[in-house]
mmCIF file of C-alpha atoms in Angstrom:
data_model
loop_
_atom_site.group_PDB
_atom_site.id
_atom_site.type_symbol
_atom_site.label_atom_id
_atom_site.label_comp_id
_atom_site.label_asym_id
_atom_site.label_seq_id
_atom_site.Cartn_x
_atom_site.Cartn_y
_atom_site.Cartn_z
ATOM 1 C CA MET A 1 111.064 109.478 33.961
ATOM 2 C CA LEU A 2 108.336 111.931 32.858
ATOM 3 C CA TRP A 3 108.677 113.532 29.429
ATOM 4 C CA ASN A 4 106.842 116.573 28.120
ATOM 5 C CA GLY A 5 104.711 115.337 25.230
ATOM 6 C CA ARG A 6 107.441 113.071 23.837
ATOM 7 C CA GLU A 7 106.494 109.785 22.230
ATOM 8 C CA ASP A 8 107.877 106.749 24.065
ATOM 9 C CA GLY A 9 106.756 103.740 22.050
ATOM 10 C CA ALA A 10 102.956 103.604 22.309
ATOM 11 C CA LYS A 11 102.806 105.947 25.315
ATOM 12 C CA THR A 12 102.893 109.705 25.618
ATOM 13 C CA VAL A 13 103.911 110.831 29.086
ATOM 14 C CA ARG A 14 103.602 114.447 30.246
ATOM 15 C CA ARG A 15 106.208 116.120 32.450
ATOM 16 C CA MET A 16 104.560 117.362 35.611
ATOM 17 C CA ASN A 17 105.602 120.919 36.348
ATOM 18 C CA ILE A 18 105.501 120.601 40.122
ATOM 19 C CA THR A 19 107.331 123.252 42.115
ATOM 20 C CA LEU A 20 109.045 122.884 45.465
ATOM 21 C CA ARG A 21 106.922 125.774 46.717
ATOM 22 C CA GLN A 22 103.731 123.843 45.923
ATOM 23 C CA LEU A 23 105.015 120.796 47.780
ATOM 24 C CA LYS A 24 106.085 122.875 50.784
ATOM 25 C CA VAL A 25 102.670 124.536 51.030
ATOM 26 C CA PHE A 26 100.872 121.218 50.555
ATOM 27 C CA GLU A 27 102.941 119.569 53.306
ATOM 28 C CA ALA A 28 102.168 122.391 55.736
ATOM 29 C CA VAL A 29 98.421 122.204 55.049
ATOM 30 C CA ALA A 30 98.481 118.409 55.434
ATOM 31 C CA ARG A 31 100.437 118.599 58.695
ATOM 32 C CA HIS A 32 98.149 121.195 60.267
ATOM 33 C CA ALA A 33 94.936 119.978 58.582
ATOM 34 C CA SER A 34 94.258 123.685 58.195
ATOM 35 C CA TYR A 35 94.819 126.288 55.483
ATOM 36 C CA THR A 36 94.809 129.043 58.095
ATOM 37 C CA ARG A 37 97.515 127.544 60.320
ATOM 38 C CA ALA A 38 99.628 126.630 57.279
ATOM 39 C CA ALA A 39 99.381 130.238 56.096
ATOM 40 C CA GLU A 40 100.498 131.493 59.518
ATOM 41 C CA GLU A 41 103.495 129.146 59.557
ATOM 42 C CA LEU A 42 104.582 130.084 56.035
ATOM 43 C CA HIS A 43 103.840 133.811 56.455
ATOM 44 C CA LEU A 44 101.425 133.741 53.517
ATOM 45 C CA THR A 45 97.811 134.755 53.104
ATOM 46 C CA GLN A 46 95.206 132.010 53.204
ATOM 47 C CA PRO A 47 94.166 132.651 49.561
ATOM 48 C CA ALA A 48 97.816 132.275 48.496
ATOM 49 C CA VAL A 49 97.989 128.905 50.247
ATOM 50 C CA SER A 50 94.736 127.777 48.633
ATOM 51 C CA ILE A 51 96.029 128.789 45.198
ATOM 52 C CA GLN A 52 99.239 126.769 45.628
ATOM 53 C CA VAL A 53 97.315 123.649 46.675
ATOM 54 C CA LYS A 54 94.795 124.094 43.857
ATOM 55 C CA SER A 55 97.625 124.487 41.332
ATOM 56 C CA LEU A 56 99.253 121.284 42.570
ATOM 57 C CA GLU A 57 95.951 119.415 42.294
ATOM 58 C CA GLU A 58 95.514 120.663 38.725
ATOM 59 C CA VAL A 59 99.019 119.553 37.735
ATOM 60 C CA LEU A 60 98.447 116.112 39.256
ATOM 61 C CA GLY A 61 94.862 115.786 38.107
ATOM 62 C CA LEU A 62 93.961 114.519 41.576
ATOM 63 C CA ALA A 63 92.123 115.875 44.597
ATOM 64 C CA LEU A 64 94.504 115.974 47.568
ATOM 65 C CA PHE A 65 92.036 117.096 50.237
ATOM 66 C CA GLU A 66 88.378 116.613 50.992
ATOM 67 C CA GLN A 67 86.299 118.683 53.373
ATOM 68 C CA PHE A 68 83.640 117.602 55.857
ATOM 69 C CA GLY A 69 82.120 120.547 57.666
ATOM 70 C CA LYS A 70 84.969 122.816 58.673
ATOM 71 C CA GLN A 71 87.566 120.020 58.820
ATOM 72 C CA ILE A 72 89.798 119.004 55.911
ATOM 73 C CA TYR A 73 91.247 115.531 55.416
ATOM 74 C CA LEU A 74 93.809 114.042 53.070
ATOM 75 C CA THR A 75 92.429 111.860 50.313
ATOM 76 C CA THR A 76 94.108 108.540 49.568
ATOM 77 C CA ALA A 77 95.988 110.285 46.764
ATOM 78 C CA GLY A 78 96.910 113.081 49.165
ATOM 79 C CA GLU A 79 98.415 110.636 51.641
ATOM 80 C CA GLU A 80 100.560 109.106 48.899
ATOM 81 C CA ILE A 81 101.712 112.478 47.553
ATOM 82 C CA LEU A 82 102.514 113.605 51.115
ATOM 83 C CA ARG A 83 104.865 110.649 51.514
ATOM 84 C CA TYR A 84 106.741 111.608 48.337
ATOM 85 C CA SER A 85 106.670 115.289 49.267
ATOM 86 C CA ARG A 86 108.405 114.622 52.574
ATOM 87 C CA GLY A 87 110.938 112.409 50.850
ATOM 88 C CA ILE A 88 111.775 115.185 48.393
ATOM 89 C CA ALA A 89 112.083 117.697 51.250
ATOM 90 C CA ALA A 90 114.485 115.356 53.039
ATOM 91 C CA GLN A 91 116.617 115.076 49.886
ATOM 92 C CA ILE A 92 116.704 118.863 49.537
ATOM 93 C CA ASP A 93 117.861 119.078 53.152
ATOM 94 C CA GLU A 94 120.589 116.546 52.366
ATOM 95 C CA ILE A 95 121.831 118.786 49.559
ATOM 96 C CA GLY A 96 122.106 121.603 52.082
ATOM 97 C CA ASP A 97 123.945 119.274 54.446
ATOM 98 C CA VAL A 98 126.416 118.281 51.730
ATOM 99 C CA VAL A 99 127.097 121.931 50.906
ATOM 100 C CA ALA A 100 127.545 122.714 54.610
ATOM 101 C CA ARG A 101 129.899 119.746 54.948
ATOM 102 C CA LEU A 102 131.980 121.032 52.062
ATOM 103 C CA LYS A 103 132.125 124.471 53.683
ATOM 104 C CA GLY A 104 132.740 123.093 57.180
ATOM 105 C CA VAL A 105 130.814 123.353 60.450
ATOM 106 C CA SER A 106 131.072 127.145 60.560
ATOM 107 C CA ARG A 107 127.896 127.387 58.460
ATOM 108 C CA GLY A 108 124.722 125.383 58.043
ATOM 109 C CA SER A 109 121.543 125.001 60.052
ATOM 110 C CA LEU A 110 120.347 123.092 63.095
ATOM 111 C CA HIS A 111 116.721 121.996 63.435
ATOM 112 C CA LEU A 112 116.181 121.076 67.078
ATOM 113 C CA ALA A 113 113.088 120.201 69.103
ATOM 114 C CA VAL A 114 113.082 119.807 72.877
ATOM 115 C CA ALA A 115 110.738 118.586 75.581
ATOM 116 C CA THR A 116 109.007 121.398 77.456
ATOM 117 C CA THR A 117 111.044 120.770 80.616
ATOM 118 C CA ALA A 118 114.299 121.043 78.652
ATOM 119 C CA ASN A 119 113.356 124.585 77.685
ATOM 120 C CA TYR A 120 114.628 125.726 81.099
ATOM 121 C CA PHE A 121 118.237 124.969 80.200
ATOM 122 C CA ILE A 122 118.458 124.519 76.436
ATOM 123 C CA THR A 123 118.676 128.246 75.666
ATOM 124 C CA HIS A 124 121.784 128.529 77.863
ATOM 125 C CA LEU A 125 123.382 125.666 75.942
ATOM 126 C CA LEU A 126 122.352 127.114 72.582
ATOM 127 C CA ALA A 127 123.837 130.475 73.571
ATOM 128 C CA ALA A 128 127.167 128.825 74.392
ATOM 129 C CA PHE A 129 127.057 126.842 71.133
ATOM 130 C CA HIS A 130 126.213 129.999 69.182
ATOM 131 C CA ARG A 131 129.259 131.768 70.604
ATOM 132 C CA GLU A 132 131.417 128.978 69.202
ATOM 133 C CA PHE A 133 129.566 128.649 65.874
ATOM 134 C CA PRO A 134 127.956 132.068 65.274
ATOM 135 C CA GLU A 135 127.016 131.429 61.633
ATOM 136 C CA VAL A 136 124.988 128.270 62.277
ATOM 137 C CA ALA A 137 121.277 129.073 61.911
ATOM 138 C CA ILE A 138 119.311 127.534 64.792
ATOM 139 C CA ASN A 139 115.634 126.578 64.602
ATOM 140 C CA LEU A 140 114.102 125.506 67.942
ATOM 141 C CA SER A 141 110.660 124.125 68.768
ATOM 142 C CA VAL A 142 109.404 123.220 72.246
ATOM 143 C CA THR A 143 106.699 120.594 72.701
ATOM 144 C CA ASN A 144 105.723 117.456 74.627
ATOM 145 C CA ARG A 145 107.128 113.950 74.273
ATOM 146 C CA GLN A 146 104.494 112.581 71.884
ATOM 147 C CA ALA A 147 104.930 115.497 69.498
ATOM 148 C CA LEU A 148 108.727 115.089 69.605
ATOM 149 C CA LEU A 149 108.459 111.448 68.583
ATOM 150 C CA LYS A 150 106.091 112.381 65.761
ATOM 151 C CA GLN A 151 108.519 114.994 64.431
ATOM 152 C CA LEU A 152 111.324 112.429 64.491
ATOM 153 C CA ALA A 153 109.158 109.848 62.721
ATOM 154 C CA GLU A 154 108.318 112.373 59.995
ATOM 155 C CA ASN A 155 112.017 113.347 59.649
ATOM 156 C CA ARG A 156 111.163 117.026 60.119
ATOM 157 C CA ILE A 157 114.027 117.779 62.523
ATOM 158 C CA ASP A 158 117.671 116.844 63.025
ATOM 159 C CA MET A 159 117.399 115.763 66.650
ATOM 160 C CA VAL A 160 115.471 116.193 69.868
ATOM 161 C CA VAL A 161 116.349 116.634 73.526
ATOM 162 C CA MET A 162 114.097 114.500 75.699
ATOM 163 C CA GLY A 163 113.996 111.849 78.400
ATOM 164 C CA GLU A 164 114.935 108.270 77.574
ATOM 165 C CA PRO A 165 113.593 107.442 74.094
ATOM 166 C CA PRO A 166 111.499 104.335 73.389
ATOM 167 C CA ALA A 167 113.732 101.502 72.206
ATOM 168 C CA GLU A 168 111.373 100.104 69.595
ATOM 169 C CA GLN A 169 111.062 103.125 67.297
ATOM 170 C CA GLY A 170 114.416 103.053 65.482
ATOM 171 C CA LEU A 171 115.935 105.911 67.462
ATOM 172 C CA ALA A 172 119.508 106.501 68.596
ATOM 173 C CA GLY A 173 119.853 108.295 71.929
ATOM 174 C CA THR A 174 122.894 109.473 73.901
ATOM 175 C CA ALA A 175 122.637 110.581 77.538
ATOM 176 C CA PHE A 176 124.365 113.894 78.265
ATOM 177 C CA MET A 177 123.051 115.226 81.602
ATOM 178 C CA GLU A 178 121.180 114.135 84.730
ATOM 179 C CA ASN A 179 117.514 115.074 85.121
ATOM 180 C CA PRO A 180 116.376 114.542 88.740
ATOM 181 C CA LEU A 181 112.628 114.679 89.451
ATOM 182 C CA VAL A 182 111.659 116.029 92.872
ATOM 183 C CA VAL A 183 108.513 116.552 94.943
ATOM 184 C CA ILE A 184 107.679 120.213 95.547
ATOM 185 C CA ALA A 185 105.358 121.975 97.985
ATOM 186 C CA ALA A 186 104.403 125.493 98.964
ATOM 187 C CA PRO A 187 106.467 126.996 101.799
ATOM 188 C CA GLY A 188 104.810 126.227 105.118
ATOM 189 C CA HIS A 189 103.214 122.994 103.906
ATOM 190 C CA PRO A 190 102.625 120.574 106.849
ATOM 191 C CA LEU A 191 105.225 118.189 105.375
ATOM 192 C CA SER A 192 107.859 120.839 104.742
ATOM 193 C CA SER A 193 109.746 120.322 108.010
ATOM 194 C CA ARG A 194 109.711 116.524 107.926
ATOM 195 C CA ARG A 195 112.644 114.351 106.846
ATOM 196 C CA ARG A 196 112.553 111.095 104.900
ATOM 197 C CA ILE A 197 108.800 111.342 104.351
ATOM 198 C CA PRO A 198 107.398 107.843 103.626
ATOM 199 C CA LEU A 199 105.866 107.234 100.225
ATOM 200 C CA LYS A 200 102.599 106.108 101.832
ATOM 201 C CA THR A 201 102.320 109.584 103.377
ATOM 202 C CA ILE A 202 102.966 111.295 100.063
ATOM 203 C CA ALA A 203 100.384 109.080 98.362
ATOM 204 C CA LYS A 204 97.654 110.560 100.580
ATOM 205 C CA GLU A 205 98.346 114.080 99.320
ATOM 206 C CA PRO A 206 96.699 115.688 96.275
ATOM 207 C CA PHE A 207 99.093 116.048 93.332
ATOM 208 C CA VAL A 208 99.134 118.545 90.489
ATOM 209 C CA VAL A 209 100.558 116.594 87.539
ATOM 210 C CA ARG A 210 101.519 116.886 83.876
ATOM 211 C CA GLU A 211 99.294 115.640 81.087
ATOM 212 C CA GLU A 212 99.329 112.133 79.637
ATOM 213 C CA GLY A 213 102.051 111.932 76.993
ATOM 214 C CA SER A 214 104.611 113.990 78.900
ATOM 215 C CA GLY A 215 107.849 112.372 80.043
ATOM 216 C CA THR A 216 107.357 113.555 83.638
ATOM 217 C CA ARG A 217 103.908 111.958 83.830
ATOM 218 C CA ALA A 218 105.277 108.685 82.428
ATOM 219 C CA ALA A 219 108.122 108.685 84.982
ATOM 220 C CA MET A 220 105.657 109.301 87.821
ATOM 221 C CA THR A 221 103.464 106.417 86.669
ATOM 222 C CA ARG A 222 106.418 104.017 86.453
ATOM 223 C CA PHE A 223 107.684 105.098 89.883
ATOM 224 C CA ALA A 224 104.268 104.575 91.511
ATOM 225 C CA ARG A 225 103.931 101.143 89.921
ATOM 226 C CA ARG A 226 107.423 100.088 91.000
ATOM 227 C CA HIS A 227 106.821 101.127 94.620
ATOM 228 C CA GLN A 228 103.218 99.897 94.645
ATOM 229 C CA ILE A 229 101.634 103.189 95.607
ATOM 230 C CA ALA A 230 98.723 105.062 94.074
ATOM 231 C CA ILE A 231 99.231 108.727 93.260
ATOM 232 C CA THR A 232 95.878 110.235 92.393
ATOM 233 C CA PRO A 233 96.079 113.372 90.237
ATOM 234 C CA ALA A 234 93.943 116.120 91.751
ATOM 235 C CA MET A 235 94.634 118.433 88.832
ATOM 236 C CA VAL A 236 96.234 118.008 85.394
ATOM 237 C CA MET A 237 98.192 120.816 83.746
ATOM 238 C CA THR A 238 100.072 121.058 80.470
ATOM 239 C CA SER A 239 103.138 123.002 81.602
ATOM 240 C CA ASN A 240 105.678 123.049 84.396
ATOM 241 C CA GLU A 241 105.000 126.723 85.055
ATOM 242 C CA ALA A 242 101.298 126.026 85.606
ATOM 243 C CA ILE A 243 102.154 123.210 88.020
ATOM 244 C CA LYS A 244 104.551 125.409 89.976
ATOM 245 C CA GLN A 245 101.997 128.209 90.217
ATOM 246 C CA ALA A 246 99.323 125.772 91.410
ATOM 247 C CA VAL A 247 101.632 124.235 94.015
ATOM 248 C CA SER A 248 102.719 127.676 95.202
ATOM 249 C CA ALA A 249 99.039 128.574 95.639
ATOM 250 C CA GLY A 250 98.540 125.536 97.866
ATOM 251 C CA LEU A 251 96.544 123.347 95.482
ATOM 252 C CA GLY A 252 98.685 120.268 96.165
ATOM 253 C CA LEU A 253 102.126 118.767 95.765
ATOM 254 C CA GLY A 254 103.911 118.575 92.431
ATOM 255 C CA LEU A 255 106.521 116.454 90.678
ATOM 256 C CA VAL A 256 108.901 118.418 88.468
ATOM 257 C CA SER A 257 112.459 118.377 87.202
ATOM 258 C CA ALA A 258 115.002 120.098 89.435
ATOM 259 C CA HIS A 259 116.054 122.035 86.329
ATOM 260 C CA THR A 260 112.831 124.048 86.492
ATOM 261 C CA LEU A 261 113.249 125.305 90.065
ATOM 262 C CA GLU A 262 116.249 127.623 90.284
ATOM 263 C CA LEU A 263 114.334 130.928 90.379
ATOM 264 C CA ASP A 264 111.463 129.544 92.471
ATOM 265 C CA LEU A 265 113.776 128.243 95.181
ATOM 266 C CA TYR A 266 115.745 131.484 95.207
ATOM 267 C CA ALA A 267 112.525 133.510 95.614
ATOM 268 C CA GLU A 268 111.235 131.028 98.232
ATOM 269 C CA ARG A 269 108.030 130.441 96.289
ATOM 270 C CA LEU A 270 108.501 126.667 96.456
ATOM 271 C CA GLN A 271 110.502 124.114 98.382
ATOM 272 C CA ILE A 272 111.678 120.579 97.710
ATOM 273 C CA LEU A 273 110.345 117.947 100.094
ATOM 274 C CA ASP A 274 112.677 115.326 101.538
ATOM 275 C CA VAL A 275 110.857 112.180 100.416
ATOM 276 C CA ALA A 276 112.120 108.609 100.684
ATOM 277 C CA HIS A 277 113.320 107.174 97.345
ATOM 278 C CA PHE A 278 113.567 110.654 95.807
ATOM 279 C CA PRO A 279 114.769 112.192 93.620
ATOM 280 C CA ILE A 280 113.725 109.996 90.726
ATOM 281 C CA THR A 281 116.968 109.766 88.784
ATOM 282 C CA ARG A 282 116.597 110.231 85.047
ATOM 283 C CA GLU A 283 118.817 111.514 82.274
ATOM 284 C CA TRP A 284 118.463 113.857 79.362
ATOM 285 C CA TYR A 285 119.124 112.353 75.932
ATOM 286 C CA VAL A 286 119.953 113.850 72.577
ATOM 287 C CA VAL A 287 118.049 111.686 70.091
ATOM 288 C CA ASN A 288 117.984 111.271 66.320
ATOM 289 C CA ARG A 289 116.682 108.673 63.899
ATOM 290 C CA GLU A 290 118.908 105.633 63.514
ATOM 291 C CA GLY A 291 120.857 105.887 60.286
ATOM 292 C CA LYS A 292 120.102 109.586 59.788
ATOM 293 C CA ARG A 293 122.993 111.448 58.206
ATOM 294 C CA LEU A 294 123.473 114.433 60.488
ATOM 295 C CA SER A 295 124.724 117.697 59.035
ATOM 296 C CA PRO A 296 128.051 119.030 60.319
ATOM 297 C CA ALA A 297 126.150 121.609 62.387
ATOM 298 C CA ALA A 298 123.943 118.929 63.955
ATOM 299 C CA GLN A 299 126.924 116.675 64.632
ATOM 300 C CA ALA A 300 128.780 119.575 66.239
ATOM 301 C CA PHE A 301 125.831 120.431 68.491
ATOM 302 C CA LYS A 302 125.363 116.819 69.551
ATOM 303 C CA GLN A 303 129.013 116.562 70.556
ATOM 304 C CA PHE A 304 128.814 119.961 72.245
ATOM 305 C CA LEU A 305 125.965 118.724 74.466
ATOM 306 C CA ILE A 306 127.839 115.572 75.417
ATOM 307 C CA ASP A 307 131.056 117.439 76.221
ATOM 308 C CA ASN A 308 129.779 120.642 77.807
ATOM 309 C CA ALA A 309 126.265 120.319 79.280
ATOM 310 C CA ASP A 310 127.327 120.002 82.918
ATOM 311 C CA THR A 311 129.859 122.806 82.520
ATOM 312 C CA VAL A 312 127.534 125.255 80.794
ATOM 313 C CA TRP A 313 124.583 124.469 83.069
ATOM 314 C CA PRO A 314 126.150 123.598 86.444
ATOM 315 C CA THR A 315 123.238 124.754 88.619
ATOM 316 C CA ALA A 316 121.134 121.705 87.892
ATOM 317 C CA THR A 317 124.041 119.365 88.491
ATOM 318 C CA LYS A 318 124.727 120.954 91.883
ATOM 319 C CA ALA A 319 121.035 120.882 92.767
ATOM 320 C CA ALA A 320 120.830 117.209 91.858
ATOM 321 C CA GLY A 321 123.773 116.429 94.125
ATOM 322 C CA ALA A 322 122.349 118.437 97.000
ATOM 323 C CA ILE A 323 118.952 116.778 96.762
ATOM 324 C CA THR A 324 120.447 113.312 96.511
ATOM 325 C CA GLY A 325 122.607 114.042 99.527
ATOM 326 C CA ALA A 326 119.652 115.253 101.550
ATOM 327 C CA SER A 327 117.475 112.272 100.732
ATOM 328 C CA GLY A 328 120.141 109.597 100.523
#
C-alpha cells in the first residue's frame, strides 16, 4: 500500500495521485501509438491528451513513451504500466457489471465487436434486442478477424461475433446461425447458365478475394487445400462491398457470405453460381474469453442471439437452404 509521506519503519513511501482519466488517456495513446488518434477517440484536443500523459509521467517519475521520428513507442516502463492500466479498467468495468446485476438486465452496457461480414445482419439483431431491452447502452465496432482476436485478448470488449474461433487462445464460442459462403459472378458471365460447375473449372477463373487475416480468406484457403485446387487471387480487397462491386464490374469471380447478397440479388447486380461442393458451410459464433464474467446485459444478448437469430434474420437462412438445394 502507498502512503503519503508516512513513516513505515525505515522507509517513506509516497502515495501516487494517479487519476482514472490519466490512465484512460494513456491507454488510448498506447493502443493507437498516436496522440492525434487518441484525441479523436476521446473527443479531446491533442494538447489535452499530451498534458494528461505528461502529468502521469511526472507522478510516476518514469518516461512512458519514446519518440523516433514521427512514431511513438512504449518504453519498458510504459509496457508495464499499460498492463496495470488495463487491469484497473477491467476492474472498473466489473463494478459497473455488479451494479447492473443488482439493478437487473434492464440497464447496463454491451460492448460488442463483429467481423465485417456480420455487419450485414447484426444491426437487425441489435434492433430487435434494443426493443426488448431499451435501456441497455450498446457499443458496436466492426473490424476484421485479427483485430477481433486482439480486442478479446486485451479484454476491451464483452464478446465478438465471428466465424469459428481458434481453439488455442482461451476463448469460449457458441454457434448461433449458419454462414454459407458462395461463389458470385456478374450477370451474363459465361458460367452463369451452367449447373454443377466443376472445381477445376472455377480454379481457372480470376478471383477477387478478401485480405489475409479475414475469416472468408481463411475459409477459402482451407477449402482449396482440402479439394487440392489452386485459387489464384487476381485482386485483393478489404471489404465485401468492394468485392461485390468488382465482381459486378466483371473483374472476376468472388467468394462471399450469402448474408451479404440480399440487395444485390434483388437488384440483379450479381448472381450465385452453381458450383460443385458449394456452398462452403460455416457458422457464426458469439465468442468471449473463457472465464470472463459477463454482465447481465452481455449475458442477455448472448442468449438472445442463440434463441432468436434465425427468427429475426430469416432471409439468410432461407437463402442458405435454397443454395444448398440447388447445389446438392
